[in-house]
Amino acid sequence: MKKGLEPIERRVPYVFVGAAVREFIKHHNKPRQKLRPGEIYCVACKRAIAPAGDTVDYAPLSATSGNFIGTCPTSFNRVWRRVRRADITAKAGHLTVRYEDGSATLNGTDEPPRTEHSEGAQP
């Protein structure tokens, strides 16, 4: 109401016309920022950034999607971007993508090559 949405009547509980609420939200919500390949949005800096070291970790959430996780080079906050597994190569751009165990990197294929763990490391 402070930003201009008017209720049907000025008494509690406030009731609003559905069409008016939809129109209000449509005009007052900021559109999402489109990210280019290799970019992640930093909430603290309020802008798209390339993560520190041009490196991100891929943390799978399901069989079809996961997160790119990196660090903002300006605020040093953790940043992440949701990515479908099929789009990893396209969304990564110039970034080096590591799996969360650190044993493999993405080299332009949908499935990174698996490497042997070094001695003393647990598989």
CSV table of N, CA and C in Angstrom, one decimal:
chain,number,residue,atom,x,y,z
A,1,MET,N,0.8,-1.2,0.0
A,1,MET,CA,0.0,0.0,0.0
A,1,MET,C,0.9,1.3,0.0
A,2,LYS,N,2.1,1.2,0.6
A,2,LYS,CA,3.0,2.3,0.6
A,2,LYS,C,3.5,2.7,-0.8
A,3,LYS,N,3.5,1.7,-1.6
A,3,LYS,CA,4.0,1.9,-3.0
A,3,LYS,C,2.8,2.1,-4.0
A,4,GLY,N,1.6,2.3,-3.5
A,4,GLY,CA,0.5,2.6,-4.4
A,4,GLY,C,-0.6,1.6,-4.7
A,5,LEU,N,-0.5,0.4,-4.2
A,5,LEU,CA,-1.5,-0.6,-4.4
A,5,LEU,C,-2.7,-0.3,-3.4
A,6,GLU,N,-3.8,-0.1,-4.0
A,6,GLU,CA,-5.0,0.3,-3.2
A,6,GLU,C,-5.9,-0.9,-2.9
A,7,PRO,N,-6.3,-1.1,-1.6
A,7,PRO,CA,-7.2,-2.1,-1.3
A,7,PRO,C,-8.7,-1.8,-1.7
A,8,ILE,N,-9.5,-2.7,-1.7
A,8,ILE,CA,-10.9,-2.5,-2.0
A,8,ILE,C,-11.5,-1.6,-0.9
A,9,GLU,N,-11.3,-1.8,0.3
A,9,GLU,CA,-11.7,-1.0,1.4
A,9,GLU,C,-10.5,-0.8,2.4
A,10,ARG,N,-10.5,0.4,3.0
A,10,ARG,CA,-9.4,0.7,3.9
A,10,ARG,C,-9.7,0.2,5.4
A,11,ARG,N,-9.8,-1.1,5.5
A,11,ARG,CA,-10.0,-1.7,6.8
A,11,ARG,C,-9.4,-3.1,6.8
A,12,VAL,N,-9.0,-3.5,8.0
A,12,VAL,CA,-8.3,-4.8,8.2
A,12,VAL,C,-9.3,-5.9,8.2
A,13,PRO,N,-9.2,-7.0,7.6
A,13,PRO,CA,-8.1,-7.4,6.7
A,13,PRO,C,-8.2,-6.7,5.3
A,14,TYR,N,-7.0,-6.2,4.8
A,14,TYR,CA,-7.0,-5.6,3.5
A,14,TYR,C,-7.3,-6.6,2.4
A,15,VAL,N,-8.2,-6.3,1.5
A,15,VAL,CA,-8.5,-7.1,0.4
A,15,VAL,C,-8.2,-6.3,-0.9
A,16,PHE,N,-7.6,-7.0,-1.9
A,16,PHE,CA,-7.2,-6.4,-3.1
A,16,PHE,C,-7.8,-7.1,-4.3
A,17,VAL,N,-8.0,-6.4,-5.4
A,17,VAL,CA,-8.5,-6.9,-6.6
A,17,VAL,C,-7.4,-7.7,-7.2
A,18,GLY,N,-7.6,-9.0,-7.6
A,18,GLY,CA,-6.6,-9.8,-8.1
A,18,GLY,C,-5.9,-9.2,-9.4
A,19,ALA,N,-6.6,-8.7,-10.3
A,19,ALA,CA,-6.1,-8.1,-11.5
A,19,ALA,C,-5.2,-6.9,-11.2
A,20,ALA,N,-5.6,-6.1,-10.2
A,20,ALA,CA,-4.8,-5.0,-9.7
A,20,ALA,C,-3.4,-5.4,-9.1
A,21,VAL,N,-3.5,-6.5,-8.4
A,21,VAL,CA,-2.2,-7.1,-7.8
A,21,VAL,C,-1.3,-7.6,-8.9
A,22,ARG,N,-1.9,-8.3,-9.8
A,22,ARG,CA,-1.0,-8.8,-10.9
A,22,ARG,C,-0.4,-7.7,-11.7
A,23,GLU,N,-1.1,-6.6,-12.0
A,23,GLU,CA,-0.6,-5.5,-12.7
A,23,GLU,C,0.4,-4.7,-11.9
A,24,PHE,N,0.2,-4.6,-10.6
A,24,PHE,CA,1.2,-4.0,-9.7
A,24,PHE,C,2.5,-4.7,-9.7
A,25,ILE,N,2.4,-6.0,-9.5
A,25,ILE,CA,3.6,-6.9,-9.5
A,25,ILE,C,4.4,-6.8,-10.8
A,26,LYS,N,3.6,-6.8,-11.9
A,26,LYS,CA,4.2,-6.8,-13.3
A,26,LYS,C,5.0,-5.5,-13.5
A,27,HIS,N,4.5,-4.4,-13.0
A,27,HIS,CA,5.2,-3.1,-13.2
A,27,HIS,C,6.3,-2.8,-12.1
A,28,HIS,N,6.2,-3.5,-11.0
A,28,HIS,CA,7.2,-3.1,-9.9
A,28,HIS,C,8.3,-4.2,-9.7
A,29,ASN,N,8.2,-5.3,-10.3
A,29,ASN,CA,9.3,-6.3,-10.2
A,29,ASN,C,10.4,-6.0,-11.2
A,30,LYS,N,11.6,-6.1,-10.8
A,30,LYS,CA,12.7,-5.9,-11.7
A,30,LYS,C,12.9,-7.2,-12.5
A,31,PRO,N,13.1,-7.1,-13.8
A,31,PRO,CA,13.3,-8.3,-14.6
A,31,PRO,C,14.6,-9.0,-14.2
A,32,ARG,N,14.7,-10.3,-14.4
A,32,ARG,CA,15.9,-11.0,-14.1
A,32,ARG,C,17.0,-10.6,-15.1
A,33,GLN,N,18.2,-10.6,-14.6
A,33,GLN,CA,19.3,-10.3,-15.4
A,33,GLN,C,19.8,-11.5,-16.2
A,34,LYS,N,19.9,-11.4,-17.5
A,34,LYS,CA,20.4,-12.5,-18.4
A,34,LYS,C,21.9,-12.6,-18.1
A,35,LEU,N,22.3,-13.8,-17.9
A,35,LEU,CA,23.7,-14.1,-17.7
A,35,LEU,C,24.3,-14.7,-19.0
A,36,ARG,N,25.5,-14.2,-19.3
A,36,ARG,CA,26.2,-14.8,-20.5
A,36,ARG,C,27.0,-16.0,-20.0
A,37,PRO,N,27.5,-16.8,-20.9
A,37,PRO,CA,28.3,-18.0,-20.5
A,37,PRO,C,29.5,-17.5,-19.7
A,38,GLY,N,29.8,-18.2,-18.6
A,38,GLY,CA,30.9,-17.9,-17.8
A,38,GLY,C,30.6,-16.8,-16.7
A,39,GLU,N,29.4,-16.4,-16.6
A,39,GLU,CA,29.0,-15.4,-15.6
A,39,GLU,C,28.1,-16.0,-14.5
A,40,ILE,N,28.3,-15.5,-13.3
A,40,ILE,CA,27.4,-15.8,-12.2
A,40,ILE,C,27.0,-14.5,-11.5
A,41,TYR,N,25.8,-14.4,-11.0
A,41,TYR,CA,25.3,-13.2,-10.4
A,41,TYR,C,25.7,-13.2,-9.0
A,42,CYS,N,26.4,-12.1,-8.6
A,42,CYS,CA,26.7,-11.9,-7.2
A,42,CYS,C,25.7,-11.0,-6.5
A,43,VAL,N,25.0,-11.5,-5.5
A,43,VAL,CA,24.0,-10.8,-4.8
A,43,VAL,C,24.5,-9.6,-4.0
A,44,ALA,N,25.7,-9.8,-3.5
A,44,ALA,CA,26.3,-8.7,-2.7
A,44,ALA,C,26.7,-7.5,-3.6
A,45,CYS,N,27.3,-7.8,-4.7
A,45,CYS,CA,27.7,-6.7,-5.7
A,45,CYS,C,26.6,-6.3,-6.6
A,46,LYS,N,25.5,-7.1,-6.7
A,46,LYS,CA,24.3,-6.8,-7.5
A,46,LYS,C,24.7,-6.6,-9.0
A,47,ARG,N,25.6,-7.6,-9.4
A,47,ARG,CA,26.0,-7.6,-10.8
A,47,ARG,C,26.5,-9.0,-11.2
A,48,ALA,N,26.5,-9.2,-12.5
A,48,ALA,CA,27.1,-10.4,-13.1
A,48,ALA,C,28.6,-10.4,-13.0
A,49,ILE,N,29.2,-11.4,-12.6
A,49,ILE,CA,30.7,-11.5,-12.5
A,49,ILE,C,31.2,-12.8,-13.0
A,50,ALA,N,32.5,-12.8,-13.4
A,50,ALA,CA,33.2,-14.0,-13.7
A,50,ALA,C,33.9,-14.4,-12.3
A,51,PRO,N,33.7,-15.6,-11.9
A,51,PRO,CA,34.2,-16.0,-10.6
A,51,PRO,C,35.7,-16.0,-10.5
A,52,ALA,N,36.2,-15.8,-9.3
A,52,ALA,CA,37.6,-15.7,-9.0
A,52,ALA,C,38.4,-16.9,-9.6
A,53,GLY,N,39.5,-16.6,-10.3
A,53,GLY,CA,40.3,-17.6,-10.9
A,53,GLY,C,39.6,-18.3,-12.1
A,54,ASP,N,38.5,-17.8,-12.6
A,54,ASP,CA,37.7,-18.4,-13.7
A,54,ASP,C,37.5,-19.9,-13.5
A,55,THR,N,37.2,-20.2,-12.2
A,55,THR,CA,37.0,-21.6,-11.8
A,55,THR,C,35.8,-21.7,-11.0
A,56,VAL,N,35.0,-22.8,-11.3
A,56,VAL,CA,33.8,-23.1,-10.5
A,56,VAL,C,33.8,-24.6,-10.2
A,57,ASP,N,33.1,-24.9,-9.1
A,57,ASP,CA,32.9,-26.3,-8.8
A,57,ASP,C,31.4,-26.6,-9.3
A,58,TYR,N,31.2,-27.8,-9.8
A,58,TYR,CA,29.9,-28.3,-10.2
A,58,TYR,C,29.4,-29.2,-9.1
A,59,ALA,N,28.4,-28.8,-8.4
A,59,ALA,CA,27.8,-29.7,-7.3
A,59,ALA,C,26.4,-30.2,-7.8
A,60,PRO,N,26.3,-31.5,-8.1
A,60,PRO,CA,25.1,-32.0,-8.6
A,60,PRO,C,24.0,-32.0,-7.5
A,61,LEU,N,22.8,-31.6,-7.9
A,61,LEU,CA,21.6,-31.6,-7.0
A,61,LEU,C,20.7,-32.8,-7.4
A,62,SER,N,20.7,-33.2,-8.6
A,62,SER,CA,19.9,-34.4,-9.1
A,62,SER,C,20.6,-35.0,-10.3
A,63,ALA,N,20.0,-35.9,-10.9
A,63,ALA,CA,20.6,-36.5,-12.1
A,63,ALA,C,20.6,-35.6,-13.3
A,64,THR,N,19.8,-34.5,-13.2
A,64,THR,CA,19.7,-33.6,-14.4
A,64,THR,C,20.1,-32.2,-14.1
A,65,SER,N,20.4,-31.8,-12.9
A,65,SER,CA,20.8,-30.4,-12.6
A,65,SER,C,21.8,-30.3,-11.4
A,66,GLY,N,22.4,-29.2,-11.3
A,66,GLY,CA,23.3,-28.9,-10.3
A,66,GLY,C,23.6,-27.4,-10.2
A,67,ASN,N,24.6,-27.1,-9.4
A,67,ASN,CA,25.0,-25.7,-9.2
A,67,ASN,C,26.5,-25.5,-9.6
A,68,PHE,N,26.8,-24.4,-10.3
A,68,PHE,CA,28.1,-23.9,-10.4
A,68,PHE,C,28.4,-23.1,-9.1
A,69,ILE,N,29.5,-23.3,-8.4
A,69,ILE,CA,29.8,-22.6,-7.2
A,69,ILE,C,31.1,-22.0,-7.3
A,70,GLY,N,31.2,-20.7,-7.1
A,70,GLY,CA,32.5,-20.0,-7.1
A,70,GLY,C,32.6,-19.0,-6.1
A,71,THR,N,33.6,-18.1,-6.3
A,71,THR,CA,33.8,-17.0,-5.3
A,71,THR,C,33.8,-15.7,-6.1
A,72,CYS,N,33.2,-14.7,-5.6
A,72,CYS,CA,33.2,-13.3,-6.2
A,72,CYS,C,34.5,-12.7,-6.0
A,73,PRO,N,35.2,-12.2,-7.0
A,73,PRO,CA,36.5,-11.6,-6.8
A,73,PRO,C,36.5,-10.3,-6.1
A,74,THR,N,35.4,-9.6,-6.0
A,74,THR,CA,35.2,-8.3,-5.4
A,74,THR,C,34.8,-8.4,-3.9
A,75,SER,N,33.7,-9.2,-3.7
A,75,SER,CA,33.2,-9.2,-2.3
A,75,SER,C,33.7,-10.5,-1.6
A,76,PHE,N,34.3,-11.4,-2.3
A,76,PHE,CA,34.8,-12.7,-1.7
A,76,PHE,C,33.6,-13.6,-1.2
A,77,ASN,N,32.4,-13.3,-1.6
A,77,ASN,CA,31.2,-14.1,-1.2
A,77,ASN,C,31.1,-15.3,-2.1
A,78,ARG,N,30.5,-16.3,-1.6
A,78,ARG,CA,30.2,-17.5,-2.4
A,78,ARG,C,29.1,-17.2,-3.3
A,79,VAL,N,29.3,-17.5,-4.6
A,79,VAL,CA,28.2,-17.3,-5.6
A,79,VAL,C,27.9,-18.6,-6.3
A,80,TRP,N,26.6,-18.7,-6.7
A,80,TRP,CA,26.3,-20.0,-7.4
A,80,TRP,C,25.3,-19.7,-8.5
A,81,ARG,N,25.2,-20.6,-9.4
A,81,ARG,CA,24.3,-20.6,-10.6
A,81,ARG,C,23.8,-21.9,-10.9
A,82,ARG,N,22.4,-22.1,-10.9
A,82,ARG,CA,21.8,-23.3,-11.2
A,82,ARG,C,22.0,-23.7,-12.7
A,83,VAL,N,22.4,-24.9,-13.0
A,83,VAL,CA,22.7,-25.3,-14.4
A,83,VAL,C,22.1,-26.7,-14.6
A,84,ARG,N,21.5,-26.9,-15.7
A,84,ARG,CA,21.1,-28.2,-16.1
A,84,ARG,C,22.3,-29.0,-16.6
A,85,ARG,N,22.4,-30.2,-16.3
A,85,ARG,CA,23.5,-31.0,-16.7
A,85,ARG,C,23.8,-31.0,-18.2
A,86,ALA,N,22.8,-31.0,-19.0
A,86,ALA,CA,22.9,-30.9,-20.4
A,86,ALA,C,23.5,-29.6,-20.9
A,87,ASP,N,23.4,-28.5,-20.1
A,87,ASP,CA,23.9,-27.2,-20.5
A,87,ASP,C,25.2,-26.8,-19.8
A,88,ILE,N,25.9,-27.7,-19.2
A,88,ILE,CA,27.1,-27.4,-18.5
A,88,ILE,C,28.1,-26.7,-19.4
A,89,THR,N,28.4,-27.3,-20.5
A,89,THR,CA,29.4,-26.8,-21.5
A,89,THR,C,29.0,-25.4,-22.0
A,90,ALA,N,27.7,-25.2,-22.3
A,90,ALA,CA,27.3,-23.9,-22.9
A,90,ALA,C,27.3,-22.8,-21.8
A,91,LYS,N,26.9,-23.1,-20.6
A,91,LYS,CA,26.9,-22.1,-19.5
A,91,LYS,C,28.2,-21.8,-18.9
A,92,ALA,N,29.2,-22.8,-19.0
A,92,ALA,CA,30.5,-22.6,-18.5
A,92,ALA,C,31.3,-21.5,-19.2
A,93,GLY,N,31.1,-21.5,-20.6
A,93,GLY,CA,31.9,-20.6,-21.4
A,93,GLY,C,33.4,-20.8,-21.2
A,94,HIS,N,34.2,-19.8,-20.8
A,94,HIS,CA,35.6,-19.9,-20.6
A,94,HIS,C,36.0,-20.5,-19.2
A,95,LEU,N,35.1,-20.8,-18.3
A,95,LEU,CA,35.4,-21.2,-17.0
A,95,LEU,C,35.9,-22.6,-17.0
A,96,THR,N,36.8,-22.9,-16.0
A,96,THR,CA,37.2,-24.3,-15.7
A,96,THR,C,36.2,-24.8,-14.7
A,97,VAL,N,35.6,-26.0,-15.0
A,97,VAL,CA,34.6,-26.5,-14.1
A,97,VAL,C,35.1,-27.8,-13.5
A,98,ARG,N,35.1,-27.8,-12.1
A,98,ARG,CA,35.6,-29.0,-11.4
A,98,ARG,C,34.4,-29.7,-10.7
A,99,TYR,N,34.5,-31.0,-10.6
A,99,TYR,CA,33.4,-31.7,-9.8
A,99,TYR,C,33.8,-31.4,-8.4
A,100,GLU,N,32.8,-31.6,-7.5
A,100,GLU,CA,33.0,-31.2,-6.1
A,100,GLU,C,34.0,-32.0,-5.4
A,101,ASP,N,34.4,-33.2,-5.9
A,101,ASP,CA,35.4,-34.0,-5.2
A,101,ASP,C,36.8,-33.5,-5.7
A,102,GLY,N,36.9,-32.7,-6.7
A,102,GLY,CA,38.2,-32.1,-7.2
A,102,GLY,C,39.0,-33.1,-8.0
A,103,SER,N,38.4,-34.2,-8.4
A,103,SER,CA,39.2,-35.2,-9.1
A,103,SER,C,39.1,-35.1,-10.6
A,104,ALA,N,38.2,-34.3,-11.1
A,104,ALA,CA,38.0,-34.2,-12.5
A,104,ALA,C,37.6,-32.8,-12.9
A,105,THR,N,38.0,-32.4,-14.2
A,105,THR,CA,37.6,-31.1,-14.7
A,105,THR,C,36.8,-31.3,-16.0
A,106,LEU,N,36.0,-30.4,-16.4
A,106,LEU,CA,35.2,-30.4,-17.6
A,106,LEU,C,36.1,-30.0,-18.7
A,107,ASN,N,36.2,-30.8,-19.8
A,107,ASN,CA,37.0,-30.4,-20.9
A,107,ASN,C,36.3,-30.3,-22.2
A,108,GLY,N,35.0,-29.8,-22.2
A,108,GLY,CA,34.3,-29.6,-23.4
A,108,GLY,C,33.3,-30.7,-23.7
A,109,THR,N,33.2,-31.7,-22.8
A,109,THR,CA,32.2,-32.8,-23.0
A,109,THR,C,31.2,-32.7,-21.9
A,110,ASP,N,30.1,-33.4,-22.0
A,110,ASP,CA,29.1,-33.3,-21.0
A,110,ASP,C,29.5,-34.1,-19.8
A,111,GLU,N,30.3,-35.1,-19.9
A,111,GLU,CA,30.8,-35.9,-18.8
A,111,GLU,C,32.3,-35.7,-18.7
A,112,PRO,N,32.8,-35.3,-17.6
A,112,PRO,CA,34.3,-35.1,-17.4
A,112,PRO,C,35.0,-36.4,-17.3
A,113,PRO,N,36.3,-36.4,-17.8
A,113,PRO,CA,37.0,-37.6,-17.6
A,113,PRO,C,37.3,-37.9,-16.2
A,114,ARG,N,37.2,-39.2,-15.8
A,114,ARG,CA,37.5,-39.6,-14.4
A,114,ARG,C,39.0,-39.8,-14.3
A,115,THR,N,39.6,-39.4,-13.2
A,115,THR,CA,41.0,-39.6,-12.9
A,115,THR,C,41.2,-40.4,-11.7
A,116,GLU,N,42.3,-41.0,-11.6
A,116,GLU,CA,42.6,-41.8,-10.4
A,116,GLU,C,42.9,-40.9,-9.2
A,117,HIS,N,42.5,-41.3,-8.0
A,117,HIS,CA,42.8,-40.5,-6.8
A,117,HIS,C,44.3,-40.7,-6.5
A,118,SER,N,44.9,-39.7,-5.9
A,118,SER,CA,46.3,-39.9,-5.5
A,118,SER,C,46.4,-40.8,-4.3
A,119,GLU,N,47.6,-41.3,-4.0
A,119,GLU,CA,47.8,-42.2,-2.9
A,119,GLU,C,47.4,-41.5,-1.6
A,120,GLY,N,46.7,-42.2,-0.8
A,120,GLY,CA,46.3,-41.7,0.5
A,120,GLY,C,45.0,-41.1,0.5
A,121,ALA,N,44.5,-40.7,-0.7
A,121,ALA,CA,43.2,-40.0,-0.8
A,121,ALA,C,42.1,-41.1,-0.8
A,122,GLN,N,41.0,-40.8,-0.3
A,122,GLN,CA,39.9,-41.8,-0.3
A,122,GLN,C,39.1,-41.6,-1.5
A,123,PRO,N,38.6,-42.7,-2.2
A,123,PRO,CA,37.9,-42.6,-3.4
A,123,PRO,C,36.5,-42.0,-3.2
